[in-house]
Amino acid sequence: MTTPDPDGLLAEQLLRLTRRVHRIQKRHLEQRDLGITPAQSRLLRTLAHWGSPPRMADLAERLEVVPRAVTTLVDALEASGKVRRVPDPANRRVIRIELTDDGRGALRELRAARRSAAEEILAPLAEDQRAALGGLLDTLIDGAPVRGC
C-alpha cells in the first residue's frame, strides 16, 4: 500500500482548477461574441499596460513567446481593427503596435467577461475565504525562498 502524497494531490487540484478557470473564462468570452481568442486577449491586456506602443520583440518578451507567435496574433488583431502597426517616430525601421479605439472597446468587454467569470468561479467562497485564497495565491505566485538544499 502506498502512502498518500499530499503535495501531489495539491498539484493535481491546482491543475484541475486552472483547467476549470480556462474553461469558464473561455465560455464567458464566447458569450460576448468578440471573436477574440484567449491568446489574443492576453496580448491586448499586455498591450494596454504599456505606456507607449511597444515593439513586437518587447511584446514577445513580455508574453514569453517567440516573436513569430506575436506576429500571428498581431496580424489577426490588426485584421479585425483592434490594433495597428505604427512607425517608431525615432527610427522608421522599427514598427510599434498600438491599440485602436475598437481595441480599447474590446478590452472593456474582455475585462467584463473576466469579472463575470471570476464571480462564477469564486461564488462558493465567503469573503474571508476569498481573502485567504488571495493571500495564498500571492505567496505561490511570488514563490517562497528556497530552503537549504
mmCIF file with all atom_site columns, C-alpha atoms in Angstrom:
data_model
loop_
_atom_site.group_PDB
_atom_site.id
_atom_site.type_symbol
_atom_site.label_atom_id
_atom_site.label_alt_id
_atom_site.label_comp_id
_atom_site.label_asym_id
_atom_site.label_entity_id
_atom_site.label_seq_id
_atom_site.pdbx_PDB_ins_code
_atom_site.Cartn_x
_atom_site.Cartn_y
_atom_site.Cartn_z
_atom_site.occupancy
_atom_site.B_iso_or_equiv
_atom_site.pdbx_formal_charge
_atom_site.auth_seq_id
_atom_site.auth_comp_id
_atom_site.auth_asym_id
_atom_site.auth_atom_id
_atom_site.pdbx_PDB_model_num
ATOM 1   C CA . MET A 1 1   ? 0.000   0.000  0.000   1.00 0.00 ? 1   MET A CA 1
ATOM 2   C CA . THR A 1 2   ? 1.345   3.418  -0.914  1.00 0.00 ? 2   THR A CA 1
ATOM 3   C CA . THR A 1 3   ? 1.220   6.431  1.359   1.00 0.00 ? 3   THR A CA 1
ATOM 4   C CA . PRO A 1 4   ? -0.803  9.419  0.235   1.00 0.00 ? 4   PRO A CA 1
ATOM 5   C CA . ASP A 1 5   ? 1.159   12.196 -1.460  1.00 0.00 ? 5   ASP A CA 1
ATOM 6   C CA . PRO A 1 6   ? -0.328  15.477 -0.163  1.00 0.00 ? 6   PRO A CA 1
ATOM 7   C CA . ASP A 1 7   ? 1.847   17.638 -2.457  1.00 0.00 ? 7   ASP A CA 1
ATOM 8   C CA . GLY A 1 8   ? 0.861   15.514 -5.439  1.00 0.00 ? 8   GLY A CA 1
ATOM 9   C CA . LEU A 1 9   ? -2.807  15.929 -4.513  1.00 0.00 ? 9   LEU A CA 1
ATOM 10  C CA . LEU A 1 10  ? -2.390  19.716 -4.216  1.00 0.00 ? 10  LEU A CA 1
ATOM 11  C CA . ALA A 1 11  ? -0.632  19.851 -7.579  1.00 0.00 ? 11  ALA A CA 1
ATOM 12  C CA . GLU A 1 12  ? -3.479  17.894 -9.170  1.00 0.00 ? 12  GLU A CA 1
ATOM 13  C CA . GLN A 1 13  ? -6.061  20.195 -7.568  1.00 0.00 ? 13  GLN A CA 1
ATOM 14  C CA . LEU A 1 14  ? -4.231  23.268 -8.894  1.00 0.00 ? 14  LEU A CA 1
ATOM 15  C CA . LEU A 1 15  ? -4.126  21.780 -12.396 1.00 0.00 ? 15  LEU A CA 1
ATOM 16  C CA . ARG A 1 16  ? -7.839  20.940 -12.262 1.00 0.00 ? 16  ARG A CA 1
ATOM 17  C CA . LEU A 1 17  ? -8.648  24.453 -11.016 1.00 0.00 ? 17  LEU A CA 1
ATOM 18  C CA . THR A 1 18  ? -6.538  26.009 -13.773 1.00 0.00 ? 18  THR A CA 1
ATOM 19  C CA . ARG A 1 19  ? -8.404  23.986 -16.406 1.00 0.00 ? 19  ARG A CA 1
ATOM 20  C CA . ARG A 1 20  ? -11.742 24.992 -14.870 1.00 0.00 ? 20  ARG A CA 1
ATOM 21  C CA . VAL A 1 21  ? -10.766 28.667 -14.823 1.00 0.00 ? 21  VAL A CA 1
ATOM 22  C CA . HIS A 1 22  ? -9.741  28.494 -18.503 1.00 0.00 ? 22  HIS A CA 1
ATOM 23  C CA . ARG A 1 23  ? -12.992 26.758 -19.483 1.00 0.00 ? 23  ARG A CA 1
ATOM 24  C CA . ILE A 1 24  ? -15.158 29.265 -17.638 1.00 0.00 ? 24  ILE A CA 1
ATOM 25  C CA . GLN A 1 25  ? -13.236 32.282 -18.950 1.00 0.00 ? 25  GLN A CA 1
ATOM 26  C CA . LYS A 1 26  ? -13.411 30.912 -22.494 1.00 0.00 ? 26  LYS A CA 1
ATOM 27  C CA . ARG A 1 27  ? -17.180 30.433 -22.163 1.00 0.00 ? 27  ARG A CA 1
ATOM 28  C CA . HIS A 1 28  ? -17.653 33.987 -20.880 1.00 0.00 ? 28  HIS A CA 1
ATOM 29  C CA . LEU A 1 29  ? -15.546 35.304 -23.767 1.00 0.00 ? 29  LEU A CA 1
ATOM 30  C CA . GLU A 1 30  ? -17.547 33.317 -26.300 1.00 0.00 ? 30  GLU A CA 1
ATOM 31  C CA . GLN A 1 31  ? -20.838 34.570 -24.849 1.00 0.00 ? 31  GLN A CA 1
ATOM 32  C CA . ARG A 1 32  ? -19.758 38.128 -25.618 1.00 0.00 ? 32  ARG A CA 1
ATOM 33  C CA . ASP A 1 33  ? -19.070 37.108 -29.232 1.00 0.00 ? 33  ASP A CA 1
ATOM 34  C CA . LEU A 1 34  ? -15.941 39.256 -29.517 1.00 0.00 ? 34  LEU A CA 1
ATOM 35  C CA . GLY A 1 35  ? -14.176 36.903 -31.889 1.00 0.00 ? 35  GLY A CA 1
ATOM 36  C CA . ILE A 1 36  ? -11.048 37.105 -29.746 1.00 0.00 ? 36  ILE A CA 1
ATOM 37  C CA . THR A 1 37  ? -9.072  34.063 -28.696 1.00 0.00 ? 37  THR A CA 1
ATOM 38  C CA . PRO A 1 38  ? -7.605  33.756 -25.188 1.00 0.00 ? 38  PRO A CA 1
ATOM 39  C CA . ALA A 1 39  ? -4.106  34.351 -26.646 1.00 0.00 ? 39  ALA A CA 1
ATOM 40  C CA . GLN A 1 40  ? -5.291  37.498 -28.435 1.00 0.00 ? 40  GLN A CA 1
ATOM 41  C CA . SER A 1 41  ? -6.971  38.614 -25.220 1.00 0.00 ? 41  SER A CA 1
ATOM 42  C CA . ARG A 1 42  ? -3.693  38.208 -23.357 1.00 0.00 ? 42  ARG A CA 1
ATOM 43  C CA . LEU A 1 43  ? -1.860  40.271 -25.981 1.00 0.00 ? 43  LEU A CA 1
ATOM 44  C CA . LEU A 1 44  ? -4.458  43.056 -25.783 1.00 0.00 ? 44  LEU A CA 1
ATOM 45  C CA . ARG A 1 45  ? -4.233  43.126 -21.976 1.00 0.00 ? 45  ARG A CA 1
ATOM 46  C CA . THR A 1 46  ? -0.442  43.217 -22.149 1.00 0.00 ? 46  THR A CA 1
ATOM 47  C CA . LEU A 1 47  ? -0.514  45.983 -24.753 1.00 0.00 ? 47  LEU A CA 1
ATOM 48  C CA . ALA A 1 48  ? -2.848  48.060 -22.577 1.00 0.00 ? 48  ALA A CA 1
ATOM 49  C CA . HIS A 1 49  ? -0.292  48.123 -19.745 1.00 0.00 ? 49  HIS A CA 1
ATOM 50  C CA . TRP A 1 50  ? 2.408   49.736 -21.863 1.00 0.00 ? 50  TRP A CA 1
ATOM 51  C CA . GLY A 1 51  ? 2.918   53.489 -21.558 1.00 0.00 ? 51  GLY A CA 1
ATOM 52  C CA . SER A 1 52  ? 3.703   53.869 -25.242 1.00 0.00 ? 52  SER A CA 1
ATOM 53  C CA . PRO A 1 53  ? 3.299   51.445 -28.150 1.00 0.00 ? 53  PRO A CA 1
ATOM 54  C CA . PRO A 1 54  ? 5.832   48.603 -27.792 1.00 0.00 ? 54  PRO A CA 1
ATOM 55  C CA . ARG A 1 55  ? 7.837   46.812 -30.450 1.00 0.00 ? 55  ARG A CA 1
ATOM 56  C CA . MET A 1 56  ? 6.839   43.269 -31.403 1.00 0.00 ? 56  MET A CA 1
ATOM 57  C CA . ALA A 1 57  ? 10.033  41.978 -29.739 1.00 0.00 ? 57  ALA A CA 1
ATOM 58  C CA . ASP A 1 58  ? 9.017   43.721 -26.498 1.00 0.00 ? 58  ASP A CA 1
ATOM 59  C CA . LEU A 1 59  ? 5.610   42.038 -26.628 1.00 0.00 ? 59  LEU A CA 1
ATOM 60  C CA . ALA A 1 60  ? 7.174   38.643 -27.312 1.00 0.00 ? 60  ALA A CA 1
ATOM 61  C CA . GLU A 1 61  ? 9.489   39.043 -24.340 1.00 0.00 ? 61  GLU A CA 1
ATOM 62  C CA . ARG A 1 62  ? 6.705   40.169 -22.000 1.00 0.00 ? 62  ARG A CA 1
ATOM 63  C CA . LEU A 1 63  ? 4.408   37.345 -23.152 1.00 0.00 ? 63  LEU A CA 1
ATOM 64  C CA . GLU A 1 64  ? 7.286   34.852 -23.001 1.00 0.00 ? 64  GLU A CA 1
ATOM 65  C CA . VAL A 1 65  ? 6.663   33.599 -26.536 1.00 0.00 ? 65  VAL A CA 1
ATOM 66  C CA . VAL A 1 66  ? 8.662   33.579 -29.748 1.00 0.00 ? 66  VAL A CA 1
ATOM 67  C CA . PRO A 1 67  ? 8.354   36.700 -31.926 1.00 0.00 ? 67  PRO A CA 1
ATOM 68  C CA . ARG A 1 68  ? 6.610   34.696 -34.689 1.00 0.00 ? 68  ARG A CA 1
ATOM 69  C CA . ALA A 1 69  ? 3.740   33.943 -32.306 1.00 0.00 ? 69  ALA A CA 1
ATOM 70  C CA . VAL A 1 70  ? 3.291   37.668 -31.660 1.00 0.00 ? 70  VAL A CA 1
ATOM 71  C CA . THR A 1 71  ? 3.297   38.354 -35.398 1.00 0.00 ? 71  THR A CA 1
ATOM 72  C CA . THR A 1 72  ? 0.454   35.891 -35.890 1.00 0.00 ? 72  THR A CA 1
ATOM 73  C CA . LEU A 1 73  ? -1.559  37.408 -33.037 1.00 0.00 ? 73  LEU A CA 1
ATOM 74  C CA . VAL A 1 74  ? -0.960  40.974 -34.223 1.00 0.00 ? 74  VAL A CA 1
ATOM 75  C CA . ASP A 1 75  ? -1.892  40.039 -37.805 1.00 0.00 ? 75  ASP A CA 1
ATOM 76  C CA . ALA A 1 76  ? -5.270  38.716 -36.641 1.00 0.00 ? 76  ALA A CA 1
ATOM 77  C CA . LEU A 1 77  ? -5.921  41.633 -34.289 1.00 0.00 ? 77  LEU A CA 1
ATOM 78  C CA . GLU A 1 78  ? -4.935  44.135 -36.956 1.00 0.00 ? 78  GLU A CA 1
ATOM 79  C CA . ALA A 1 79  ? -7.255  42.460 -39.477 1.00 0.00 ? 79  ALA A CA 1
ATOM 80  C CA . SER A 1 80  ? -10.123 42.863 -37.003 1.00 0.00 ? 80  SER A CA 1
ATOM 81  C CA . GLY A 1 81  ? -9.228  46.504 -36.306 1.00 0.00 ? 81  GLY A CA 1
ATOM 82  C CA . LYS A 1 82  ? -8.180  46.028 -32.677 1.00 0.00 ? 82  LYS A CA 1
ATOM 83  C CA . VAL A 1 83  ? -4.534  47.084 -33.117 1.00 0.00 ? 83  VAL A CA 1
ATOM 84  C CA . ARG A 1 84  ? -2.446  48.854 -35.728 1.00 0.00 ? 84  ARG A CA 1
ATOM 85  C CA . ARG A 1 85  ? 1.200   48.897 -36.660 1.00 0.00 ? 85  ARG A CA 1
ATOM 86  C CA . VAL A 1 86  ? 2.772   52.346 -36.471 1.00 0.00 ? 86  VAL A CA 1
ATOM 87  C CA . PRO A 1 87  ? 6.282   53.511 -37.325 1.00 0.00 ? 87  PRO A CA 1
ATOM 88  C CA . ASP A 1 88  ? 8.554   54.465 -34.451 1.00 0.00 ? 88  ASP A CA 1
ATOM 89  C CA . PRO A 1 89  ? 8.965   58.254 -34.531 1.00 0.00 ? 89  PRO A CA 1
ATOM 90  C CA . ALA A 1 90  ? 12.684  57.973 -33.713 1.00 0.00 ? 90  ALA A CA 1
ATOM 91  C CA . ASN A 1 91  ? 13.536  55.109 -36.067 1.00 0.00 ? 91  ASN A CA 1
ATOM 92  C CA . ARG A 1 92  ? 11.284  54.493 -39.044 1.00 0.00 ? 92  ARG A CA 1
ATOM 93  C CA . ARG A 1 93  ? 12.676  50.952 -39.498 1.00 0.00 ? 93  ARG A CA 1
ATOM 94  C CA . VAL A 1 94  ? 11.067  49.995 -36.158 1.00 0.00 ? 94  VAL A CA 1
ATOM 95  C CA . ILE A 1 95  ? 7.377   49.155 -36.052 1.00 0.00 ? 95  ILE A CA 1
ATOM 96  C CA . ARG A 1 96  ? 5.352   49.563 -32.894 1.00 0.00 ? 96  ARG A CA 1
ATOM 97  C CA . ILE A 1 97  ? 1.936   48.136 -32.023 1.00 0.00 ? 97  ILE A CA 1
ATOM 98  C CA . GLU A 1 98  ? -0.839  50.307 -30.629 1.00 0.00 ? 98  GLU A CA 1
ATOM 99  C CA . LEU A 1 99  ? -4.420  49.748 -29.562 1.00 0.00 ? 99  LEU A CA 1
ATOM 100 C CA . THR A 1 100 ? -7.171  51.247 -31.675 1.00 0.00 ? 100 THR A CA 1
ATOM 101 C CA . ASP A 1 101 ? -10.432 52.628 -30.271 1.00 0.00 ? 101 ASP A CA 1
ATOM 102 C CA . ASP A 1 102 ? -12.038 49.316 -31.254 1.00 0.00 ? 102 ASP A CA 1
ATOM 103 C CA . GLY A 1 103 ? -9.275  47.517 -29.352 1.00 0.00 ? 103 GLY A CA 1
ATOM 104 C CA . ARG A 1 104 ? -9.922  49.597 -26.233 1.00 0.00 ? 104 ARG A CA 1
ATOM 105 C CA . GLY A 1 105 ? -13.633 48.779 -26.502 1.00 0.00 ? 105 GLY A CA 1
ATOM 106 C CA . ALA A 1 106 ? -12.809 45.094 -26.830 1.00 0.00 ? 106 ALA A CA 1
ATOM 107 C CA . LEU A 1 107 ? -10.623 45.375 -23.722 1.00 0.00 ? 107 LEU A CA 1
ATOM 108 C CA . ARG A 1 108 ? -13.554 46.773 -21.747 1.00 0.00 ? 108 ARG A CA 1
ATOM 109 C CA . GLU A 1 109 ? -15.652 43.792 -22.863 1.00 0.00 ? 109 GLU A CA 1
ATOM 110 C CA . LEU A 1 110 ? -12.818 41.400 -22.037 1.00 0.00 ? 110 LEU A CA 1
ATOM 111 C CA . ARG A 1 111 ? -12.497 42.842 -18.539 1.00 0.00 ? 111 ARG A CA 1
ATOM 112 C CA . ALA A 1 112 ? -16.230 42.466 -18.009 1.00 0.00 ? 112 ALA A CA 1
ATOM 113 C CA . ALA A 1 113 ? -16.047 38.845 -19.204 1.00 0.00 ? 113 ALA A CA 1
ATOM 114 C CA . ARG A 1 114 ? -13.145 38.130 -16.844 1.00 0.00 ? 114 ARG A CA 1
ATOM 115 C CA . ARG A 1 115 ? -15.012 39.740 -13.924 1.00 0.00 ? 115 ARG A CA 1
ATOM 116 C CA . SER A 1 116 ? -18.136 37.674 -14.561 1.00 0.00 ? 116 SER A CA 1
ATOM 117 C CA . ALA A 1 117 ? -16.019 34.520 -14.903 1.00 0.00 ? 117 ALA A CA 1
ATOM 118 C CA . ALA A 1 118 ? -14.260 35.327 -11.619 1.00 0.00 ? 118 ALA A CA 1
ATOM 119 C CA . GLU A 1 119 ? -17.606 35.876 -9.904  1.00 0.00 ? 119 GLU A CA 1
ATOM 120 C CA . GLU A 1 120 ? -18.764 32.449 -11.104 1.00 0.00 ? 120 GLU A CA 1
ATOM 121 C CA . ILE A 1 121 ? -15.553 30.746 -10.013 1.00 0.00 ? 121 ILE A CA 1
ATOM 122 C CA . LEU A 1 122 ? -15.440 32.418 -6.593  1.00 0.00 ? 122 LEU A CA 1
ATOM 123 C CA . ALA A 1 123 ? -19.172 32.188 -5.871  1.00 0.00 ? 123 ALA A CA 1
ATOM 124 C CA . PRO A 1 124 ? -18.831 29.261 -3.412  1.00 0.00 ? 124 PRO A CA 1
ATOM 125 C CA . LEU A 1 125 ? -16.388 31.213 -1.210  1.00 0.00 ? 125 LEU A CA 1
ATOM 126 C CA . ALA A 1 126 ? -17.238 33.621 1.586   1.00 0.00 ? 126 ALA A CA 1
ATOM 127 C CA . GLU A 1 127 ? -15.385 36.970 1.732   1.00 0.00 ? 127 GLU A CA 1
ATOM 128 C CA . ASP A 1 128 ? -12.913 35.752 4.375   1.00 0.00 ? 128 ASP A CA 1
ATOM 129 C CA . GLN A 1 129 ? -12.192 32.646 2.285   1.00 0.00 ? 129 GLN A CA 1
ATOM 130 C CA . ARG A 1 130 ? -11.592 34.827 -0.782  1.00 0.00 ? 130 ARG A CA 1
ATOM 131 C CA . ALA A 1 131 ? -9.153  36.983 1.204   1.00 0.00 ? 131 ALA A CA 1
ATOM 132 C CA . ALA A 1 132 ? -7.319  33.898 2.469   1.00 0.00 ? 132 ALA A CA 1
ATOM 133 C CA . LEU A 1 133 ? -7.188  32.431 -1.036  1.00 0.00 ? 133 LEU A CA 1
ATOM 134 C CA . GLY A 1 134 ? -5.820  35.700 -2.400  1.00 0.00 ? 134 GLY A CA 1
ATOM 135 C CA . GLY A 1 135 ? -3.031  35.677 0.170   1.00 0.00 ? 135 GLY A CA 1
ATOM 136 C CA . LEU A 1 136 ? -2.167  32.059 -0.547  1.00 0.00 ? 136 LEU A CA 1
ATOM 137 C CA . LEU A 1 137 ? -2.153  32.658 -4.302  1.00 0.00 ? 137 LEU A CA 1
ATOM 138 C CA . ASP A 1 138 ? 0.124   35.697 -3.880  1.00 0.00 ? 138 ASP A CA 1
ATOM 139 C CA . THR A 1 139 ? 2.543   33.523 -1.931  1.00 0.00 ? 139 THR A CA 1
ATOM 140 C CA . LEU A 1 140 ? 2.511   30.845 -4.637  1.00 0.00 ? 140 LEU A CA 1
ATOM 141 C CA . ILE A 1 141 ? 2.855   33.359 -7.455  1.00 0.00 ? 141 ILE A CA 1
ATOM 142 C CA . ASP A 1 142 ? 5.730   35.225 -5.819  1.00 0.00 ? 142 ASP A CA 1
ATOM 143 C CA . GLY A 1 143 ? 7.389   31.988 -4.747  1.00 0.00 ? 143 GLY A CA 1
ATOM 144 C CA . ALA A 1 144 ? 8.932   31.258 -1.399  1.00 0.00 ? 144 ALA A CA 1
ATOM 145 C CA . PRO A 1 145 ? 12.657  31.443 -0.792  1.00 0.00 ? 145 PRO A CA 1
ATOM 146 C CA . VAL A 1 146 ? 14.322  28.105 -1.405  1.00 0.00 ? 146 VAL A CA 1
ATOM 147 C CA . ARG A 1 147 ? 15.400  26.497 1.828   1.00 0.00 ? 147 ARG A CA 1
ATOM 148 C CA . GLY A 1 148 ? 18.808  24.898 2.211   1.00 0.00 ? 148 GLY A CA 1
ATOM 149 C CA . CYS A 1 149 ? 19.414  22.126 -0.302  1.00 0.00 ? 149 CYS A CA 1
#
